[in-house]
C-alpha positions as MATLAB code, in Angstrom:
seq = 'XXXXXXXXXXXXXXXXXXXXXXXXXXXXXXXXXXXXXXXXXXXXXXXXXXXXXXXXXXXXXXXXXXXXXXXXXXXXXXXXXXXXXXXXXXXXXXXXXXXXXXXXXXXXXXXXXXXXXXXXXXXXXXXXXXXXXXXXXXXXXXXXXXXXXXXXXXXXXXXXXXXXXXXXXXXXXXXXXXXXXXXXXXXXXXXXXXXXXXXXXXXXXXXXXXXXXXXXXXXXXXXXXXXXXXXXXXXXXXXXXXXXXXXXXXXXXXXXXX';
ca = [
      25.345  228.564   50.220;
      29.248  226.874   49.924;
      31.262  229.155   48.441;
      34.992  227.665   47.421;
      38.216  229.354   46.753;
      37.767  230.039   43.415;
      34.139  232.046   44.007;
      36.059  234.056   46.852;
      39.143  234.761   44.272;
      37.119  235.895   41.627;
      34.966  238.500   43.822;
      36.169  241.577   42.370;
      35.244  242.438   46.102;
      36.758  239.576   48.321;
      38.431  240.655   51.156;
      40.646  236.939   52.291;
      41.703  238.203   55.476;
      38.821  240.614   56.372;
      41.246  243.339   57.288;
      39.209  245.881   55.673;
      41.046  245.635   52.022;
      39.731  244.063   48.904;
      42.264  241.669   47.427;
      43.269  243.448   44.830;
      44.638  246.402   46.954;
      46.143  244.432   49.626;
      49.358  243.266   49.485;
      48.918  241.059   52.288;
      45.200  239.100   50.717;
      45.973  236.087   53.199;
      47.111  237.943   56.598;
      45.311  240.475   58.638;
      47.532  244.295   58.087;
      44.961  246.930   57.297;
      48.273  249.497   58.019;
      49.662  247.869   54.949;
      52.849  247.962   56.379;
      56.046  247.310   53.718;
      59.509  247.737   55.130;
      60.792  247.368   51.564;
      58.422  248.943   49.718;
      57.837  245.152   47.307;
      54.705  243.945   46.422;
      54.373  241.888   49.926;
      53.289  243.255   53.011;
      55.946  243.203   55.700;
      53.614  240.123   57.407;
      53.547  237.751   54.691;
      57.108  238.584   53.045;
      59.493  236.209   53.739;
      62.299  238.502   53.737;
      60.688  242.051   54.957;
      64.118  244.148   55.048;
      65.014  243.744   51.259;
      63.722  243.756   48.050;
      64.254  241.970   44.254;
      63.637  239.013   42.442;
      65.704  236.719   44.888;
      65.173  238.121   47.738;
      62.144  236.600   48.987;
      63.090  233.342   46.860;
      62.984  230.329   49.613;
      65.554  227.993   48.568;
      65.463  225.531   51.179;
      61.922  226.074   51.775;
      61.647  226.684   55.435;
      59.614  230.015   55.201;
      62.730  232.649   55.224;
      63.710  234.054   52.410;
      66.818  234.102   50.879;
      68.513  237.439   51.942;
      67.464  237.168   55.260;
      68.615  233.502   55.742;
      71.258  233.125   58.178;
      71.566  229.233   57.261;
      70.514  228.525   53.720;
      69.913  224.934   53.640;
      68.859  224.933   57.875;
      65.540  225.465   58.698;
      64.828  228.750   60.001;
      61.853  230.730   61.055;
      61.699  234.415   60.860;
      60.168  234.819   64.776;
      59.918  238.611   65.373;
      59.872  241.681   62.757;
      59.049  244.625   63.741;
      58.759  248.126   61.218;
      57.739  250.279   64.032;
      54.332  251.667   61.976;
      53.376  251.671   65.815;
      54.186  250.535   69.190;
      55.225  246.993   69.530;
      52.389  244.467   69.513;
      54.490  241.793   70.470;
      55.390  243.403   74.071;
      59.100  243.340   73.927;
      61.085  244.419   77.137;
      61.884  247.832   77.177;
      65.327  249.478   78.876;
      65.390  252.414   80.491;
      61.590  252.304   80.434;
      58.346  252.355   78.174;
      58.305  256.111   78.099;
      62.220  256.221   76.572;
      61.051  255.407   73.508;
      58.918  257.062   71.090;
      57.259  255.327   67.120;
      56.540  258.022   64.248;
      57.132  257.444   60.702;
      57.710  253.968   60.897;
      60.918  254.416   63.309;
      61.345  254.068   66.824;
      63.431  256.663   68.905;
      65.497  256.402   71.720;
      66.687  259.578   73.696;
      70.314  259.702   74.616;
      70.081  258.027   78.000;
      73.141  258.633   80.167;
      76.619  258.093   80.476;
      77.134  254.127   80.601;
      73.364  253.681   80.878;
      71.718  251.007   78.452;
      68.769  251.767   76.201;
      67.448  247.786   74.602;
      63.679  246.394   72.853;
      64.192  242.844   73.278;
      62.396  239.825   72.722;
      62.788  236.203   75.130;
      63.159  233.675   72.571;
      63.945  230.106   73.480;
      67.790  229.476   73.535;
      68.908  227.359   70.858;
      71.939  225.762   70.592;
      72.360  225.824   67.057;
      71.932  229.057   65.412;
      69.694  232.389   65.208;
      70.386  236.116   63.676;
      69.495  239.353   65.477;
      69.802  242.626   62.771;
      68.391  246.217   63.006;
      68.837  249.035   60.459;
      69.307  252.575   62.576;
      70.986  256.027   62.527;
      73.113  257.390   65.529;
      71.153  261.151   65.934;
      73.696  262.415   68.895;
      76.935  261.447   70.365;
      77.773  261.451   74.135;
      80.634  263.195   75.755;
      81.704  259.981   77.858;
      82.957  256.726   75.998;
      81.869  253.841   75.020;
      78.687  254.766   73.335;
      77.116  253.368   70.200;
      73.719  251.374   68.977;
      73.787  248.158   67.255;
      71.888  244.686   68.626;
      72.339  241.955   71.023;
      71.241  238.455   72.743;
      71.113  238.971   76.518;
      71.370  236.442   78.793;
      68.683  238.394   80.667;
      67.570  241.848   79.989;
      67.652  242.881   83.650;
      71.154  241.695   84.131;
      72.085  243.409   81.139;
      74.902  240.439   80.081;
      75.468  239.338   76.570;
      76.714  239.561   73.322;
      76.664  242.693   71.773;
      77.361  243.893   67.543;
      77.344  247.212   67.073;
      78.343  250.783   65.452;
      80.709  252.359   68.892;
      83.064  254.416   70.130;
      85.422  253.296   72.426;
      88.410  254.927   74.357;
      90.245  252.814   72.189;
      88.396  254.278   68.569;
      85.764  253.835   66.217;
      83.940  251.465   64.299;
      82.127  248.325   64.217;
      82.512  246.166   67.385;
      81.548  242.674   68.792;
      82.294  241.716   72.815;
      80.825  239.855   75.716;
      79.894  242.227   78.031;
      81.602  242.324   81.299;
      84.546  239.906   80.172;
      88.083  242.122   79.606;
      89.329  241.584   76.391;
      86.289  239.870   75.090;
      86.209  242.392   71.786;
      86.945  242.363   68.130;
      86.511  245.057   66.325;
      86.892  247.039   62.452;
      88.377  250.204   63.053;
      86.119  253.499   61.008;
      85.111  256.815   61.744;
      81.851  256.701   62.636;
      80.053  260.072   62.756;
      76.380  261.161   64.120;
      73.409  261.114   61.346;
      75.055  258.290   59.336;
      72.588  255.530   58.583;
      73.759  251.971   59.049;
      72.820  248.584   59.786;
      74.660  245.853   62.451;
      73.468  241.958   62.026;
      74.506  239.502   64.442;
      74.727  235.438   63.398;
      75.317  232.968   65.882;
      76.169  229.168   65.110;
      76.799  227.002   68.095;
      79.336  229.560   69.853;
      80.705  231.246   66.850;
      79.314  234.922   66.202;
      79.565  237.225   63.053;
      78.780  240.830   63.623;
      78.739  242.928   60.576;
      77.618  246.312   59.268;
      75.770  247.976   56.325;
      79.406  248.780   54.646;
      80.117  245.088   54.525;
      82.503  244.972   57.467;
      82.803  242.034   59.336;
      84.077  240.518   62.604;
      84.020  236.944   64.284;
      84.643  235.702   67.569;
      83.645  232.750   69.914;
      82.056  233.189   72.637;
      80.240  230.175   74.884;
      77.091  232.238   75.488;
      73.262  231.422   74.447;
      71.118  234.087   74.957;
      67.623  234.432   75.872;
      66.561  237.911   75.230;
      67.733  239.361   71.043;
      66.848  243.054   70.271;
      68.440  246.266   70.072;
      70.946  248.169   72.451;
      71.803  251.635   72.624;
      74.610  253.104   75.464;
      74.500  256.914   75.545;
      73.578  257.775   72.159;
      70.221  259.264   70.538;
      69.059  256.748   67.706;
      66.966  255.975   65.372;
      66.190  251.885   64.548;
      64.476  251.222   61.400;
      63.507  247.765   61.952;
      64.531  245.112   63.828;
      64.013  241.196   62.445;
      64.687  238.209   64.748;
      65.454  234.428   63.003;
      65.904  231.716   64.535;
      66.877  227.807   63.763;
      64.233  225.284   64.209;
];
């Protein structure tokens, strides 16, 4: 027997995606999540939202219609895809690269943890995307849980060149010999950062997004700060980066320009 859309949509007990929930309880009915997973707590699932980190009536609106919702648009009127977003509900699926190592990092409660690992030692969850020349955003909501004696330290994201070299472009929440706050820099090039001097103090939640177009970068924070800089640098590897602190991330979401 054929059975068409409208048979399947008016089966009080038609499951779309055969993930295990009826359509009227799912809040994905088109894409496989029987964890129900909802970063934002809306009425989409964080696969099929089109902006998973935040929630409203024009939020998820698609103005230029390439898939990404509004608030998480980095480009409104570029296309964009929203590549990678990850809540945490559980270990990666989508095998990111993992600094120190696999075991450094721990998923409960919809975060993942990283223990405080070592003076001038890099904790990162990144993801090889292909290097565009264009534009792409990086952004990751997290909470510092422990400070380290030695400076720098902090957590925030980046786009590595590589992950095992450990070069890039990094936005994030920091202390430096020099102070506090929220700070952008190439690493390994002297006098490479900009940053927006705060006290930043452990068990604060916060939030660092880094945009990209061409080679000029916008860090910024959940407070609204903001910093800009140029740098000539396309990265291969976007994620989150942690030197000697104890964090928490929340999410991270990847978007890139088509």
């Amino acid at each position: 027997m054929m059975v068409d859309a409208k048979t399947i949509d008016s089966d009080p007990s038609a499951d779309n995606d055969m993930d295990g929930l009826i359509n009227s309880m799912d809040n994905c009915e088109d894409k496989a999540n029987a964890d129900q997973a909802n970063e934002d707590t809306d009425a989409l699932g964080d696969v099929c939202d089109p902006c998973p980190i935040a929630r409203g009536p024009q939020a998820d609106l698609d103005g230029d219609g390439d898939g990404v919702g509004d608030a998480c648009d980095p480009t409104p009127g570029s296309m964009n895809r929203l590549v990678v977003f990850e809540g945490f509900n559980a270990p990666p699926a989508s095998n990111p690269s993992l600094l120190p190592t696999q075991a450094s990092w721990s998923y409960a409660n919809g975060k993942a943890t990283v223990v405080n690992p070592g003076a001038n030692v890099i904790a990162a969850m990144t993801w090889p995307q292909m290097p565009s020349a264009r534009g792409d955003m990086v952004v990751s909501a997290f909470t510092i849980n422990s400070f380290s004696p030695q400076t720098p330290f902090g957590a925030g994201v980046v786009q590595f060149m590589s992950a095992s070299a450990g070069t890039g472009v990094v936005c994030w929440v920091a202390r430096e010999s020099f102070g506090d706050g929220l700070e952008m820099f190439q690493r390994g090039v002297s006098g490479s950062q900009v940053t927006f001097s705060y006290p930043i103090q452990p068990g604060l939640p916060t939030a660092a997004a880094m945009i990209r177009d061409s080679t000029m970068f916008q860090c910024s924070d959940s407070q609204a700060h903001t910093v800009t800089n140029t740098y000539s640098l396309t990265g291969s590897q976007f994620g989150i980066f942690d030197i000697g602190v104890g964090a928490t991330f929340e999410y991270v979401m990847i978007v890139t320009r088509l």
